[in-house]
Amino acid sequence: MNLDFSEAAFGTTASVELRLPVTCTRCEGSGCEPGTHPARCDVCGGTGEVREVRRSILGQIVTAAPCVACSATGSRIPTPCSDCRGDGRVRSSRAIDVEVPPGVDDGQRLRLSGRGPAAPRGGIPGDLYVTVRVAPDPRFERIGDDLLHVRKIAFTQAALGSRLEIDTLEGSEELVVPPGTQPGHEIRLKGRGIPALRGRGRGDLIVRVDVDVPGRLSADEEELLRSFAELRGEEVAAPEKGVFSRLRSAFQ
Ligand SMILES: [Zn+2]
Ligand SMILES: [Zn+2]
């Protein structure tokens, strides 16, 4: 079953179309043509197993094996149902509603008890296993129940502080980046992560701040930064000389 990221986070109900053995409606799963009944198996006398007695030097050895004639059911069907030929089930397409709990992760398997294939002649039906495939969301990396969101900001925003609009699973939210924020700094938004599967509470949304250093500067920007470095007494590389060397570095 394919789910998108938020469907997996918050849960959903989705229908899956399956082709599988279902109980035959004509005989209601008995395998007998309507109006007829099963009869006792002649081979095993209705016990479903065949006993064999052998004599050996140690005495009598009794072995029991399932009856092949009646598939160990103890009964046989004198007049098999014309729809299912006595099996009690037919193959059919069926839409099954699957309730996906909040918090499932990619590759997890859900078990739907008794929703699988019908058993022969009205036996207990099997279970249906649904493997969940969750499409990734490029904005979030899932770490357990926490979400990691990496947000690039300008170095001026990191130094002076900023208010950012950030994406959450529910929409967008304002995030305050304090002045002097360092690269790699993480801001934790409590309870904005993935709801715990079969549990209470939610994980957190961790916003990791990635500081972008501009690769190329205009002449004005360079001048400002050079005065800034001078003010702070920081040693920086000497300016490249001439318009040709500037052009060369731009095309490298
Ligand atoms: Zn039938
Ligand atoms: Zn039998």
mmCIF file of C-alpha atoms and ligand atoms in Angstrom:
data_model
loop_
_atom_site.group_PDB
_atom_site.id
_atom_site.type_symbol
_atom_site.label_atom_id
_atom_site.label_comp_id
_atom_site.label_asym_id
_atom_site.label_seq_id
_atom_site.Cartn_x
_atom_site.Cartn_y
_atom_site.Cartn_z
ATOM 1 C CA MET A 1 0.000 0.000 0.000
ATOM 2 C CA ASN A 2 1.425 3.327 -1.054
ATOM 3 C CA LEU A 3 0.974 6.259 1.303
ATOM 4 C CA ASP A 4 2.208 9.780 1.186
ATOM 5 C CA PHE A 5 4.211 11.162 4.075
ATOM 6 C CA SER A 6 1.387 12.875 5.957
ATOM 7 C CA GLU A 7 -1.033 9.952 5.482
ATOM 8 C CA ALA A 8 1.516 7.763 7.250
ATOM 9 C CA ALA A 9 2.019 10.356 9.972
ATOM 10 C CA PHE A 10 -1.627 10.943 10.790
ATOM 11 C CA GLY A 11 -3.177 7.644 9.684
ATOM 12 C CA THR A 12 -5.769 7.074 7.017
ATOM 13 C CA THR A 13 -8.330 4.621 5.729
ATOM 14 C CA ALA A 14 -7.707 3.450 2.215
ATOM 15 C CA SER A 15 -9.174 0.774 0.037
ATOM 16 C CA VAL A 16 -7.060 -1.974 -1.517
ATOM 17 C CA GLU A 17 -8.323 -4.021 -4.437
ATOM 18 C CA LEU A 18 -7.449 -7.695 -4.142
ATOM 19 C CA ARG A 19 -8.166 -10.872 -6.040
ATOM 20 C CA LEU A 20 -8.395 -13.717 -3.539
ATOM 21 C CA PRO A 21 -10.435 -16.806 -2.609
ATOM 22 C CA VAL A 22 -13.753 -15.789 -1.037
ATOM 23 C CA THR A 23 -16.594 -17.866 0.398
ATOM 24 C CA CYS A 24 -18.805 -19.279 -2.383
ATOM 25 C CA THR A 25 -22.220 -17.613 -2.164
ATOM 26 C CA ARG A 26 -24.074 -20.448 -3.937
ATOM 27 C CA CYS A 27 -23.266 -23.058 -1.259
ATOM 28 C CA GLU A 28 -22.362 -20.600 1.536
ATOM 29 C CA GLY A 29 -18.982 -22.244 1.788
ATOM 30 C CA SER A 30 -20.200 -25.813 2.423
ATOM 31 C CA GLY A 31 -19.116 -27.068 -1.005
ATOM 32 C CA CYS A 32 -22.412 -28.976 -1.393
ATOM 33 C CA GLU A 33 -24.889 -28.234 -4.159
ATOM 34 C CA PRO A 34 -27.825 -26.433 -2.477
ATOM 35 C CA GLY A 35 -30.284 -28.981 -1.065
ATOM 36 C CA THR A 36 -27.630 -31.672 -0.574
ATOM 37 C CA HIS A 37 -25.474 -32.491 2.444
ATOM 38 C CA PRO A 38 -22.013 -33.888 3.097
ATOM 39 C CA ALA A 39 -21.713 -37.591 3.755
ATOM 40 C CA ARG A 40 -19.337 -39.493 6.005
ATOM 41 C CA CYS A 41 -16.049 -40.465 4.389
ATOM 42 C CA ASP A 42 -16.013 -44.207 3.672
ATOM 43 C CA VAL A 43 -12.230 -44.477 3.769
ATOM 44 C CA CYS A 44 -11.656 -43.154 7.293
ATOM 45 C CA GLY A 45 -15.157 -43.646 8.692
ATOM 46 C CA GLY A 46 -15.463 -39.946 9.477
ATOM 47 C CA THR A 47 -12.411 -39.625 11.728
ATOM 48 C CA GLY A 48 -10.259 -37.825 9.185
ATOM 49 C CA GLU A 49 -7.297 -40.104 9.762
ATOM 50 C CA VAL A 50 -6.273 -43.536 8.626
ATOM 51 C CA ARG A 51 -4.713 -45.906 11.171
ATOM 52 C CA GLU A 52 -2.341 -48.623 10.227
ATOM 53 C CA VAL A 53 -1.379 -51.441 12.605
ATOM 54 C CA ARG A 54 1.892 -53.229 12.015
ATOM 55 C CA ARG A 55 3.449 -56.038 13.909
ATOM 56 C CA SER A 56 7.103 -55.987 14.709
ATOM 57 C CA ILE A 57 9.409 -57.822 17.072
ATOM 58 C CA LEU A 58 8.771 -55.064 19.627
ATOM 59 C CA GLY A 59 5.020 -55.545 19.424
ATOM 60 C CA GLN A 60 2.221 -53.646 17.713
ATOM 61 C CA ILE A 61 2.979 -50.301 16.136
ATOM 62 C CA VAL A 62 0.008 -48.060 15.359
ATOM 63 C CA THR A 63 0.560 -45.212 12.961
ATOM 64 C CA ALA A 64 -2.022 -42.591 12.086
ATOM 65 C CA ALA A 65 -1.960 -40.488 8.895
ATOM 66 C CA PRO A 66 -4.395 -37.869 7.618
ATOM 67 C CA CYS A 67 -7.029 -39.351 5.310
ATOM 68 C CA VAL A 68 -6.196 -38.490 1.725
ATOM 69 C CA ALA A 69 -9.671 -39.275 0.385
ATOM 70 C CA CYS A 70 -11.413 -36.520 2.400
ATOM 71 C CA SER A 71 -8.420 -34.218 3.055
ATOM 72 C CA ALA A 72 -8.754 -35.139 6.743
ATOM 73 C CA THR A 73 -12.195 -33.543 7.039
ATOM 74 C CA GLY A 74 -13.984 -36.836 7.728
ATOM 75 C CA SER A 75 -16.685 -36.067 5.232
ATOM 76 C CA ARG A 76 -17.084 -36.123 1.504
ATOM 77 C CA ILE A 77 -19.369 -34.239 -0.792
ATOM 78 C CA PRO A 78 -21.585 -36.466 -2.912
ATOM 79 C CA THR A 79 -22.932 -33.590 -5.026
ATOM 80 C CA PRO A 80 -20.354 -30.779 -5.275
ATOM 81 C CA CYS A 81 -21.540 -27.221 -5.739
ATOM 82 C CA SER A 82 -21.434 -26.263 -9.415
ATOM 83 C CA ASP A 83 -19.863 -22.853 -8.740
ATOM 84 C CA CYS A 84 -16.911 -23.888 -6.576
ATOM 85 C CA ARG A 85 -16.719 -27.624 -7.429
ATOM 86 C CA GLY A 86 -16.930 -28.549 -3.752
ATOM 87 C CA ASP A 87 -14.175 -26.253 -2.469
ATOM 88 C CA GLY A 88 -16.565 -23.838 -0.778
ATOM 89 C CA ARG A 89 -14.757 -20.792 -2.176
ATOM 90 C CA VAL A 90 -14.264 -19.001 -5.454
ATOM 91 C CA ARG A 91 -11.701 -16.425 -6.595
ATOM 92 C CA SER A 92 -13.052 -12.948 -6.718
ATOM 93 C CA SER A 93 -12.006 -9.304 -6.630
ATOM 94 C CA ARG A 94 -12.699 -7.503 -3.446
ATOM 95 C CA ALA A 95 -12.137 -3.992 -2.150
ATOM 96 C CA ILE A 96 -10.891 -4.110 1.421
ATOM 97 C CA ASP A 97 -10.776 -1.038 3.618
ATOM 98 C CA VAL A 98 -7.487 -0.850 5.457
ATOM 99 C CA GLU A 99 -7.298 1.349 8.503
ATOM 100 C CA VAL A 100 -3.772 2.683 8.770
ATOM 101 C CA PRO A 101 -2.883 3.832 12.307
ATOM 102 C CA PRO A 102 -1.023 7.132 12.764
ATOM 103 C CA GLY A 103 2.745 6.803 12.902
ATOM 104 C CA VAL A 104 3.391 3.892 10.516
ATOM 105 C CA ASP A 105 6.749 3.908 8.812
ATOM 106 C CA ASP A 106 7.976 2.721 5.441
ATOM 107 C CA GLY A 107 8.241 -1.071 5.208
ATOM 108 C CA GLN A 108 6.033 -1.805 8.217
ATOM 109 C CA ARG A 109 3.466 -4.557 7.942
ATOM 110 C CA LEU A 110 -0.121 -4.359 9.145
ATOM 111 C CA ARG A 111 -2.005 -7.523 10.003
ATOM 112 C CA LEU A 112 -5.733 -7.647 9.330
ATOM 113 C CA SER A 113 -7.024 -10.619 11.252
ATOM 114 C CA GLY A 114 -9.465 -12.804 9.304
ATOM 115 C CA ARG A 115 -9.493 -10.513 6.251
ATOM 116 C CA GLY A 116 -7.362 -12.780 4.092
ATOM 117 C CA PRO A 117 -8.380 -15.698 1.865
ATOM 118 C CA ALA A 118 -11.409 -17.815 2.817
ATOM 119 C CA ALA A 119 -10.577 -21.350 3.964
ATOM 120 C CA PRO A 120 -11.980 -24.389 2.116
ATOM 121 C CA ARG A 121 -15.519 -25.429 3.116
ATOM 122 C CA GLY A 122 -16.227 -22.665 5.577
ATOM 123 C CA GLY A 123 -13.092 -22.932 7.706
ATOM 124 C CA ILE A 124 -11.431 -20.047 9.536
ATOM 125 C CA PRO A 125 -10.293 -17.411 7.019
ATOM 126 C CA GLY A 126 -6.650 -16.395 6.835
ATOM 127 C CA ASP A 127 -5.141 -13.024 7.726
ATOM 128 C CA LEU A 128 -4.299 -10.235 5.342
ATOM 129 C CA TYR A 129 -0.881 -8.603 5.619
ATOM 130 C CA VAL A 130 -0.451 -5.152 4.180
ATOM 131 C CA THR A 131 3.055 -3.787 3.682
ATOM 132 C CA VAL A 132 3.177 -0.014 3.836
ATOM 133 C CA ARG A 133 5.305 2.012 1.449
ATOM 134 C CA VAL A 134 5.684 5.618 2.494
ATOM 135 C CA ALA A 135 6.745 8.195 -0.093
ATOM 136 C CA PRO A 136 9.551 10.395 1.214
ATOM 137 C CA ASP A 137 8.997 14.086 1.819
ATOM 138 C CA PRO A 138 12.037 16.093 0.700
ATOM 139 C CA ARG A 139 11.451 18.591 3.525
ATOM 140 C CA PHE A 140 11.676 16.095 6.360
ATOM 141 C CA GLU A 141 13.916 13.251 7.370
ATOM 142 C CA ARG A 142 12.281 10.851 9.775
ATOM 143 C CA ILE A 143 14.346 9.740 12.769
ATOM 144 C CA GLY A 144 12.132 7.485 14.847
ATOM 145 C CA ASP A 145 9.206 9.715 15.775
ATOM 146 C CA ASP A 146 11.221 12.897 15.291
ATOM 147 C CA LEU A 147 11.507 14.847 12.069
ATOM 148 C CA LEU A 148 14.611 16.643 10.929
ATOM 149 C CA HIS A 149 14.249 19.689 8.712
ATOM 150 C CA VAL A 150 17.417 21.357 7.455
ATOM 151 C CA ARG A 151 16.938 25.041 6.801
ATOM 152 C CA LYS A 152 19.479 27.181 4.979
ATOM 153 C CA ILE A 153 19.725 30.769 6.154
ATOM 154 C CA ALA A 154 21.997 33.624 5.115
ATOM 155 C CA PHE A 155 25.013 34.347 7.316
ATOM 156 C CA THR A 156 23.555 37.791 8.028
ATOM 157 C CA GLN A 157 20.365 36.143 9.336
ATOM 158 C CA ALA A 158 22.451 33.862 11.552
ATOM 159 C CA ALA A 159 24.466 36.765 12.912
ATOM 160 C CA LEU A 160 21.641 39.264 13.386
ATOM 161 C CA GLY A 161 18.760 36.881 14.074
ATOM 162 C CA SER A 162 15.676 36.386 11.959
ATOM 163 C CA ARG A 163 12.100 35.230 11.862
ATOM 164 C CA LEU A 164 11.499 32.394 9.400
ATOM 165 C CA GLU A 165 8.450 30.676 8.003
ATOM 166 C CA ILE A 166 9.129 26.965 8.300
ATOM 167 C CA ASP A 167 7.115 24.007 7.053
ATOM 168 C CA THR A 168 5.612 21.603 9.561
ATOM 169 C CA LEU A 169 3.391 18.582 8.889
ATOM 170 C CA GLU A 170 0.374 20.771 9.653
ATOM 171 C CA GLY A 171 1.364 23.769 7.617
ATOM 172 C CA SER A 172 3.758 26.589 8.279
ATOM 173 C CA GLU A 173 4.934 28.148 11.478
ATOM 174 C CA GLU A 174 7.090 31.060 12.479
ATOM 175 C CA LEU A 175 10.490 30.221 13.850
ATOM 176 C CA VAL A 176 12.676 32.683 15.697
ATOM 177 C CA VAL A 177 16.391 32.385 14.936
ATOM 178 C CA PRO A 178 18.234 34.216 17.715
ATOM 179 C CA PRO A 179 21.154 36.534 16.899
ATOM 180 C CA GLY A 180 24.480 34.726 16.893
ATOM 181 C CA THR A 181 23.088 31.381 15.755
ATOM 182 C CA GLN A 182 25.886 28.983 14.808
ATOM 183 C CA PRO A 183 25.891 26.645 11.788
ATOM 184 C CA GLY A 184 24.388 23.273 12.706
ATOM 185 C CA HIS A 185 22.388 24.734 15.605
ATOM 186 C CA GLU A 186 19.209 22.767 16.213
ATOM 187 C CA ILE A 187 15.882 24.221 17.288
ATOM 188 C CA ARG A 188 13.452 21.692 18.654
ATOM 189 C CA LEU A 189 9.710 22.189 18.193
ATOM 190 C CA LYS A 190 8.088 19.934 20.772
ATOM 191 C CA GLY A 191 5.267 17.682 19.583
ATOM 192 C CA ARG A 192 5.509 18.652 15.903
ATOM 193 C CA GLY A 193 6.899 15.293 14.800
ATOM 194 C CA ILE A 194 5.249 11.954 14.065
ATOM 195 C CA PRO A 195 2.557 10.595 16.421
ATOM 196 C CA ALA A 196 3.809 7.533 18.277
ATOM 197 C CA LEU A 197 2.501 4.326 16.700
ATOM 198 C CA ARG A 198 0.320 2.518 19.253
ATOM 199 C CA GLY A 199 1.095 5.054 21.897
ATOM 200 C CA ARG A 200 0.590 8.531 23.157
ATOM 201 C CA GLY A 201 2.335 11.717 22.289
ATOM 202 C CA ARG A 202 4.283 12.864 19.313
ATOM 203 C CA GLY A 203 7.901 13.252 18.368
ATOM 204 C CA ASP A 204 9.531 16.627 17.809
ATOM 205 C CA LEU A 205 10.378 18.628 14.742
ATOM 206 C CA ILE A 206 14.070 19.469 14.791
ATOM 207 C CA VAL A 207 15.074 22.407 12.629
ATOM 208 C CA ARG A 208 18.792 22.335 11.878
ATOM 209 C CA VAL A 209 20.134 25.688 10.787
ATOM 210 C CA ASP A 210 22.537 25.552 7.881
ATOM 211 C CA VAL A 211 24.374 28.827 7.311
ATOM 212 C CA ASP A 212 24.891 29.835 3.717
ATOM 213 C CA VAL A 213 28.090 31.690 2.929
ATOM 214 C CA PRO A 214 27.785 33.644 -0.325
ATOM 215 C CA GLY A 215 30.074 32.269 -3.010
ATOM 216 C CA ARG A 216 30.400 35.423 -5.054
ATOM 217 C CA LEU A 217 30.154 39.019 -3.937
ATOM 218 C CA SER A 218 29.446 42.208 -5.816
ATOM 219 C CA ALA A 219 31.971 44.993 -5.493
ATOM 220 C CA ASP A 220 29.735 46.807 -2.963
ATOM 221 C CA GLU A 221 29.217 43.693 -0.875
ATOM 222 C CA GLU A 222 32.914 42.938 -0.885
ATOM 223 C CA GLU A 223 33.721 46.451 0.246
ATOM 224 C CA LEU A 224 31.250 46.230 3.140
ATOM 225 C CA LEU A 225 32.602 42.886 4.251
ATOM 226 C CA ARG A 226 36.173 44.111 4.074
ATOM 227 C CA SER A 227 35.349 47.051 6.341
ATOM 228 C CA PHE A 228 33.544 44.649 8.660
ATOM 229 C CA ALA A 229 36.604 42.395 8.832
ATOM 230 C CA GLU A 230 38.797 45.427 9.449
ATOM 231 C CA LEU A 231 36.543 46.573 12.314
ATOM 232 C CA ARG A 232 36.882 43.178 13.950
ATOM 233 C CA GLY A 233 40.586 42.918 13.252
ATOM 234 C CA GLU A 234 40.104 39.739 11.235
ATOM 235 C CA GLU A 235 42.749 38.886 8.719
ATOM 236 C CA VAL A 236 41.307 38.167 5.267
ATOM 237 C CA ALA A 237 42.810 37.432 1.860
ATOM 238 C CA ALA A 238 43.916 40.421 -0.197
ATOM 239 C CA PRO A 239 41.551 41.530 -2.963
ATOM 240 C CA GLU A 240 42.128 40.049 -6.406
ATOM 241 C CA LYS A 241 43.636 42.589 -8.688
ATOM 242 C CA GLY A 242 42.260 43.751 -12.020
ATOM 243 C CA VAL A 243 39.128 42.981 -13.923
ATOM 244 C CA PHE A 244 40.785 40.081 -15.829
ATOM 245 C CA SER A 245 41.632 38.012 -12.781
ATOM 246 C CA ARG A 246 38.111 38.694 -11.480
ATOM 247 C CA LEU A 247 36.659 37.437 -14.771
ATOM 248 C CA ARG A 248 38.944 34.400 -14.731
ATOM 249 C CA SER A 249 37.761 33.351 -11.281
ATOM 250 C CA ALA A 250 34.132 33.804 -12.333
ATOM 251 C CA PHE A 251 34.589 31.316 -15.204
ATOM 252 C CA GLN A 252 36.546 28.744 -13.256
HETATM 253 ZN ZN ZN B 1 -20.059 -23.411 -3.815
HETATM 254 ZN ZN ZN B 2 -11.628 -39.727 5.023
#
